[in-house]
Tab-separated table of C-alpha atoms and ligand atoms in Angstrom:
chain	number	residue	atom	x	y	z
Z	1	UNK	CA	-12.265	-10.717	-4.599
Z	2	UNK	CA	-15.262	-12.983	-3.952
Z	3	UNK	CA	-18.080	-12.484	-6.426
Z	4	UNK	CA	-21.631	-11.843	-5.259
Z	5	UNK	CA	-24.396	-12.334	-7.803
Z	6	UNK	CA	-27.177	-9.796	-7.511
Z	7	UNK	CA	-30.785	-10.420	-8.410
Z	8	UNK	CA	-32.522	-6.995	-8.470
Z	9	UNK	CA	-35.993	-8.476	-7.767
Z	10	UNK	CA	-34.796	-10.455	-4.733
Z	11	UNK	CA	-32.640	-7.533	-3.592
Z	12	UNK	CA	-35.703	-5.310	-3.628
Z	13	UNK	CA	-37.684	-7.775	-1.499
Z	14	UNK	CA	-34.920	-8.378	1.043
Z	15	UNK	CA	-33.242	-4.968	1.152
Z	16	UNK	CA	-35.508	-2.170	-0.112
Z	17	UNK	CA	-34.743	-0.421	3.206
Z	18	UNK	CA	-31.128	0.182	2.078
Z	19	UNK	CA	-32.104	3.006	-0.293
Z	20	UNK	CA	-34.726	4.391	2.124
Z	21	UNK	CA	-32.219	4.592	4.957
Z	22	UNK	CA	-29.736	6.227	2.564
Z	23	UNK	CA	-32.020	9.216	1.986
Z	24	UNK	CA	-30.566	11.314	4.879
Z	25	UNK	CA	-27.269	11.157	2.992
Z	26	UNK	CA	-28.832	13.365	0.296
Z	27	UNK	CA	-28.961	16.156	2.899
Z	28	UNK	CA	-25.191	15.848	3.337
Z	29	UNK	CA	-24.751	15.768	-0.461
Z	30	UNK	CA	-26.512	19.144	-0.906
Z	31	UNK	CA	-26.850	18.744	-4.687
Z	32	UNK	CA	-26.995	21.901	-6.823
Z	33	UNK	CA	-28.975	22.165	-10.053
Z	34	UNK	CA	-25.748	22.789	-11.999
Z	35	UNK	CA	-23.946	19.700	-10.557
Z	36	UNK	CA	-22.631	16.607	-12.306
Z	37	UNK	CA	-22.808	13.723	-9.852
Z	38	UNK	CA	-21.415	10.189	-9.887
Z	39	UNK	CA	-23.404	7.612	-7.896
Z	40	UNK	CA	-20.834	4.940	-7.129
Z	41	UNK	CA	-22.322	1.497	-6.497
Z	42	UNK	CA	-25.765	2.707	-7.553
Z	43	UNK	CA	-27.348	-0.763	-7.449
Z	44	UNK	CA	-30.817	-0.702	-8.993
Z	45	UNK	CA	-30.787	3.105	-9.027
Z	46	UNK	CA	-33.338	3.673	-6.250
Z	47	UNK	CA	-31.333	6.572	-4.782
Z	48	UNK	CA	-29.946	7.745	-8.135
Z	49	UNK	CA	-33.578	8.314	-9.102
Z	50	UNK	CA	-33.929	10.672	-6.127
Z	51	UNK	CA	-30.720	12.557	-7.038
Z	52	UNK	CA	-31.642	12.979	-10.728
Z	53	UNK	CA	-34.130	15.880	-10.417
Z	54	UNK	CA	-31.804	17.719	-8.010
Z	55	UNK	CA	-28.844	18.185	-10.380
Z	56	UNK	CA	-27.872	18.676	-14.017
Z	57	UNK	CA	-26.791	15.094	-14.569
Z	58	UNK	CA	-26.125	11.978	-12.572
Z	59	UNK	CA	-24.308	8.856	-13.739
Z	60	UNK	CA	-24.761	5.577	-11.866
Z	61	UNK	CA	-22.060	2.937	-11.910
Z	62	UNK	CA	-22.149	-0.562	-10.474
Z	63	UNK	CA	-20.120	-3.749	-10.942
Z	64	UNK	CA	-23.310	-5.773	-11.394
Z	65	UNK	CA	-24.719	-5.896	-14.928
Z	66	UNK	CA	-28.073	-7.078	-13.513
Z	67	UNK	CA	-28.316	-4.047	-11.225
Z	68	UNK	CA	-27.368	-1.655	-14.048
Z	69	UNK	CA	-30.163	-3.116	-16.192
Z	70	UNK	CA	-32.587	-2.448	-13.330
Z	71	UNK	CA	-31.256	1.134	-13.002
Z	72	UNK	CA	-31.626	1.722	-16.753
Z	73	UNK	CA	-35.219	0.507	-16.539
Z	74	UNK	CA	-35.761	3.512	-14.236
Z	75	UNK	CA	-34.467	5.736	-17.034
Z	76	UNK	CA	-31.180	6.388	-15.290
Z	77	UNK	CA	-27.918	6.968	-17.106
Z	78	UNK	CA	-25.913	4.009	-15.774
Z	79	UNK	CA	-22.955	1.845	-16.784
Z	80	UNK	CA	-21.322	-1.341	-15.531
Z	81	UNK	CA	-18.009	-0.398	-13.963
Z	82	UNK	CA	-15.788	-1.721	-11.196
Z	83	UNK	CA	-15.053	1.185	-8.834
Z	84	UNK	CA	-11.520	-0.152	-8.305
Z	85	UNK	CA	-10.712	0.918	-11.890
Z	86	UNK	CA	-12.362	4.298	-12.381
Z	87	UNK	CA	-11.259	6.164	-15.503
Z	88	UNK	CA	-12.929	9.559	-15.008
Z	89	UNK	CA	-10.920	12.767	-14.985
Z	90	UNK	CA	-12.104	15.915	-13.156
Z	91	UNK	CA	-15.639	15.315	-14.420
Z	92	UNK	CA	-17.857	15.409	-11.333
Z	93	UNK	CA	-18.792	18.011	-8.711
Z	94	UNK	CA	-19.721	15.204	-6.318
Z	95	UNK	CA	-19.140	11.503	-5.933
Z	96	UNK	CA	-21.919	9.920	-3.879
Z	97	UNK	CA	-22.052	6.388	-2.526
Z	98	UNK	CA	-24.535	4.589	-0.272
Z	99	UNK	CA	-24.090	1.081	1.141
Z	100	UNK	CA	-21.560	0.031	-1.490
Z	101	UNK	CA	-18.005	0.799	-0.352
Z	102	UNK	CA	-17.912	-2.077	2.160
Z	103	UNK	CA	-17.943	-4.447	-0.832
Z	104	UNK	CA	-14.740	-2.882	-2.211
Z	105	UNK	CA	-11.772	-4.434	-0.524
Z	106	UNK	CA	-8.987	-2.270	-2.035
Z	107	UNK	CA	-10.062	1.139	-0.697
Z	108	UNK	CA	-6.931	2.954	-1.871
Z	109	UNK	CA	-7.633	2.045	-5.495
Z	110	UNK	CA	-11.242	3.191	-5.105
Z	111	UNK	CA	-10.350	6.465	-3.362
Z	112	UNK	CA	-7.652	7.423	-5.848
Z	113	UNK	CA	-10.167	6.934	-8.688
Z	114	UNK	CA	-12.747	9.027	-6.830
Z	115	UNK	CA	-10.204	11.789	-6.227
Z	116	UNK	CA	-9.277	11.838	-9.922
Z	117	UNK	CA	-12.947	11.809	-10.981
Z	118	UNK	CA	-13.721	14.959	-8.964
Z	119	UNK	CA	-13.323	18.511	-10.224
Z	120	UNK	CA	-11.095	20.710	-8.020
Z	121	UNK	CA	-13.059	21.518	-4.807
Z	122	UNK	CA	-15.386	18.594	-5.577
Z	123	UNK	CA	-16.854	16.557	-2.743
Z	124	UNK	CA	-17.094	12.888	-1.821
Z	125	UNK	CA	-20.139	11.968	0.278
Z	126	UNK	CA	-20.609	8.374	1.372
Z	127	UNK	CA	-22.117	6.002	3.879
Z	128	UNK	CA	-21.252	2.340	4.257
Z	129	UNK	CA	-20.600	-0.370	6.815
Z	130	UNK	CA	-18.031	0.715	9.388
Z	131	UNK	CA	-15.994	-1.055	12.030
Z	132	UNK	CA	-18.119	-3.570	13.953
Z	133	UNK	CA	-20.808	-3.698	11.253
Z	134	UNK	CA	-22.961	-6.842	11.546
Z	135	UNK	CA	-20.410	-8.111	14.056
Z	136	UNK	CA	-22.815	-10.485	15.820
Z	137	UNK	CA	-23.706	-12.057	12.471
Z	138	UNK	CA	-20.142	-12.276	11.144
Z	139	UNK	CA	-18.942	-13.858	14.406
Z	140	UNK	CA	-21.687	-16.490	14.474
Z	141	UNK	CA	-21.359	-17.253	10.762
Z	142	UNK	CA	-17.586	-17.651	10.786
Z	143	UNK	CA	-17.714	-19.774	13.971
Z	144	UNK	CA	-20.223	-22.159	12.346
Z	145	UNK	CA	-18.247	-22.357	9.095
Z	146	UNK	CA	-15.030	-23.062	11.001
Z	147	UNK	CA	-16.705	-25.749	13.112
Z	148	UNK	CA	-17.877	-27.469	9.894
Z	149	UNK	CA	-14.356	-27.130	8.402
Z	150	UNK	CA	-15.585	-25.003	5.484
Z	151	UNK	CA	-13.098	-22.444	4.119
Z	152	UNK	CA	-14.645	-19.041	3.509
Z	153	UNK	CA	-13.809	-15.564	2.328
Z	154	UNK	CA	-15.098	-12.516	4.176
Z	155	UNK	CA	-16.021	-10.102	1.325
Z	156	UNK	CA	-16.480	-7.024	3.519
Z	157	UNK	CA	-14.347	-4.012	4.437
Z	158	UNK	CA	-15.566	-2.255	7.598
Z	159	UNK	CA	-12.989	0.401	8.605
Z	160	UNK	CA	-12.825	2.604	11.673
Z	161	UNK	CA	-13.342	6.356	11.212
Z	162	UNK	CA	-9.657	6.897	12.035
Z	163	UNK	CA	-8.380	4.369	9.483
Z	164	UNK	CA	-10.653	5.703	6.727
Z	165	UNK	CA	-9.758	9.336	7.531
Z	166	UNK	CA	-6.090	8.429	7.159
Z	167	UNK	CA	-6.734	6.886	3.731
Z	168	UNK	CA	-8.687	9.959	2.621
Z	169	UNK	CA	-5.933	12.322	3.740
Z	170	UNK	CA	-3.274	10.167	2.039
Z	171	UNK	CA	-5.197	10.548	-1.232
Z	172	UNK	CA	-5.285	14.347	-0.842
Z	173	UNK	CA	-8.793	14.812	0.575
Z	174	UNK	CA	-9.703	17.173	3.420
Z	175	UNK	CA	-12.103	15.366	5.739
Z	176	UNK	CA	-14.954	17.724	6.577
Z	177	UNK	CA	-17.046	15.217	8.527
Z	178	UNK	CA	-16.738	11.583	9.518
Z	179	UNK	CA	-18.859	9.632	11.965
Z	180	UNK	CA	-19.258	6.000	12.975
Z	181	UNK	CA	-22.660	5.194	14.488
Z	182	UNK	CA	-24.798	2.195	15.401
Z	183	UNK	CA	-27.993	1.596	13.464
Z	184	UNK	CA	-29.825	-1.487	14.719
Z	185	UNK	CA	-31.973	-1.996	11.616
Z	186	UNK	CA	-35.237	-3.943	11.199
Z	187	UNK	CA	-35.357	-6.353	8.256
Z	188	UNK	CA	-38.400	-6.699	5.999
Z	189	UNK	CA	-37.871	-10.502	5.900
Z	190	UNK	CA	-36.307	-13.336	7.909
Z	191	UNK	CA	-32.589	-13.088	8.742
Z	192	UNK	CA	-32.033	-16.281	6.692
Z	193	UNK	CA	-32.949	-14.309	3.543
Z	194	UNK	CA	-30.476	-11.564	4.428
Z	195	UNK	CA	-27.774	-14.230	4.881
Z	196	UNK	CA	-28.723	-15.906	1.612
Z	197	UNK	CA	-28.627	-12.610	-0.340
Z	198	UNK	CA	-25.633	-10.863	1.216
Z	199	UNK	CA	-23.585	-13.748	2.610
Z	200	UNK	CA	-23.008	-15.587	-0.668
Z	201	UNK	CA	-19.211	-15.242	-0.520
Z	202	UNK	CA	-19.091	-17.108	2.802
Z	203	UNK	CA	-20.777	-20.129	1.228
Z	204	UNK	CA	-18.720	-20.532	-1.928
Z	205	UNK	CA	-17.192	-23.765	-0.614
Z	206	UNK	CA	-20.367	-25.141	0.942
Z	207	UNK	CA	-22.854	-27.400	-0.809
Z	208	UNK	CA	-26.546	-26.562	-0.669
Z	209	UNK	CA	-27.198	-28.824	2.373
Z	210	UNK	CA	-24.273	-27.409	4.335
Z	211	UNK	CA	-25.404	-23.887	3.480
Z	212	UNK	CA	-28.960	-24.592	4.668
Z	213	UNK	CA	-27.674	-26.198	7.848
Z	214	UNK	CA	-25.353	-23.263	8.654
Z	215	UNK	CA	-27.977	-20.610	7.938
Z	216	UNK	CA	-30.347	-22.518	10.209
Z	217	UNK	CA	-27.766	-22.770	12.955
Z	218	UNK	CA	-26.790	-19.090	12.692
Z	219	UNK	CA	-30.378	-17.856	12.837
Z	220	UNK	CA	-31.095	-20.081	15.884
Z	221	UNK	CA	-27.953	-18.803	17.606
Z	222	UNK	CA	-28.788	-15.166	16.890
Z	223	UNK	CA	-32.477	-15.247	17.764
Z	224	UNK	CA	-31.973	-13.999	21.345
Z	225	UNK	CA	-30.002	-10.958	20.098
Z	226	UNK	CA	-31.543	-10.109	16.738
Z	227	UNK	CA	-35.199	-11.204	16.938
Z	228	UNK	CA	-37.065	-8.545	18.884
Z	229	UNK	CA	-40.881	-8.390	19.242
Z	230	UNK	CA	-41.470	-10.617	16.217
Z	231	UNK	CA	-39.011	-8.742	14.005
Z	232	UNK	CA	-35.502	-9.598	12.778
Z	233	UNK	CA	-32.811	-6.911	12.999
Z	234	UNK	CA	-29.219	-6.496	11.786
Z	235	UNK	CA	-26.643	-4.857	14.034
Z	236	UNK	CA	-25.533	-2.374	11.390
Z	237	UNK	CA	-22.806	0.184	12.142
Z	238	UNK	CA	-22.518	2.987	9.581
Z	239	UNK	CA	-19.540	5.086	8.616
Z	240	UNK	CA	-20.739	8.397	7.174
Z	241	UNK	CA	-18.262	10.752	5.542
Z	242	UNK	CA	-17.925	14.010	3.635
Z	243	UNK	CA	-14.500	14.864	2.218
Z	244	UNK	CA	-13.355	17.602	-0.122
Z	245	UNK	CA	-10.817	17.512	-2.939
Z	246	UNK	CA	-8.300	20.144	-2.017
E	301	BEZ	C1	-24.324	-2.963	4.938
E	301	BEZ	O1	-25.102	-2.236	4.309
E	301	BEZ	O2	-23.662	-2.537	5.879
E	301	BEZ	C2	-24.153	-4.382	4.545
E	301	BEZ	C3	-25.101	-4.986	3.785
E	301	BEZ	C4	-24.913	-6.285	3.430
E	301	BEZ	C5	-23.803	-6.968	3.835
E	301	BEZ	C6	-22.872	-6.342	4.603
E	301	BEZ	C7	-23.045	-5.041	4.960
């Protein structure tokens, strides 16, 4: 799996909207004051912080040590852990995840760990990039890389609702709700900063000049579609899901 290095300060400048737009997911989570909750892929803990007063305890996990340090600075109970290798056993009433699962390219390993981590009747509530997510960007980026002869790895998993439902059912979950929807999302900064922060895996084989050139080319190509009234957007598509351990 390609490695993306996270800088919590830069992440906050380029993508603070990720946690804000994840807030409606807390409605689907319906936390109870007696609940133990796992926030999977908690990042810098911005949403974990919102969950904390609504339950008995919440644990944040993330594969990035830098992000876990940032979460701990918010006084959140958080540990570095790769969600492909969860080792929890019937410990949580809910597993929650916002904008993280599309980085995890072996979904069966992740889902079996989530299933095991949940108490009987526990729930899994998540939102992440679904089929067609950032398609305009991925298409332009991969076309430019191919034209330059630069090998790349696409680090993202964007499933359809049908494919993800099947995986959930195979693991033993009952799918209560699943929806794929478009969310054309304004960016706080230039698209080049989004590409630089999130697209690192695509540029692993590019030198700094090639990377600059490709980012420049991609942003020029995408301006007619993604630059609207002086504002850059990303063509996000979200997959939102609630599934129960049966
Ligand atoms: C997303 O939240 O859908 C996303 C963010 C960065 C890269 C890819 C997808």
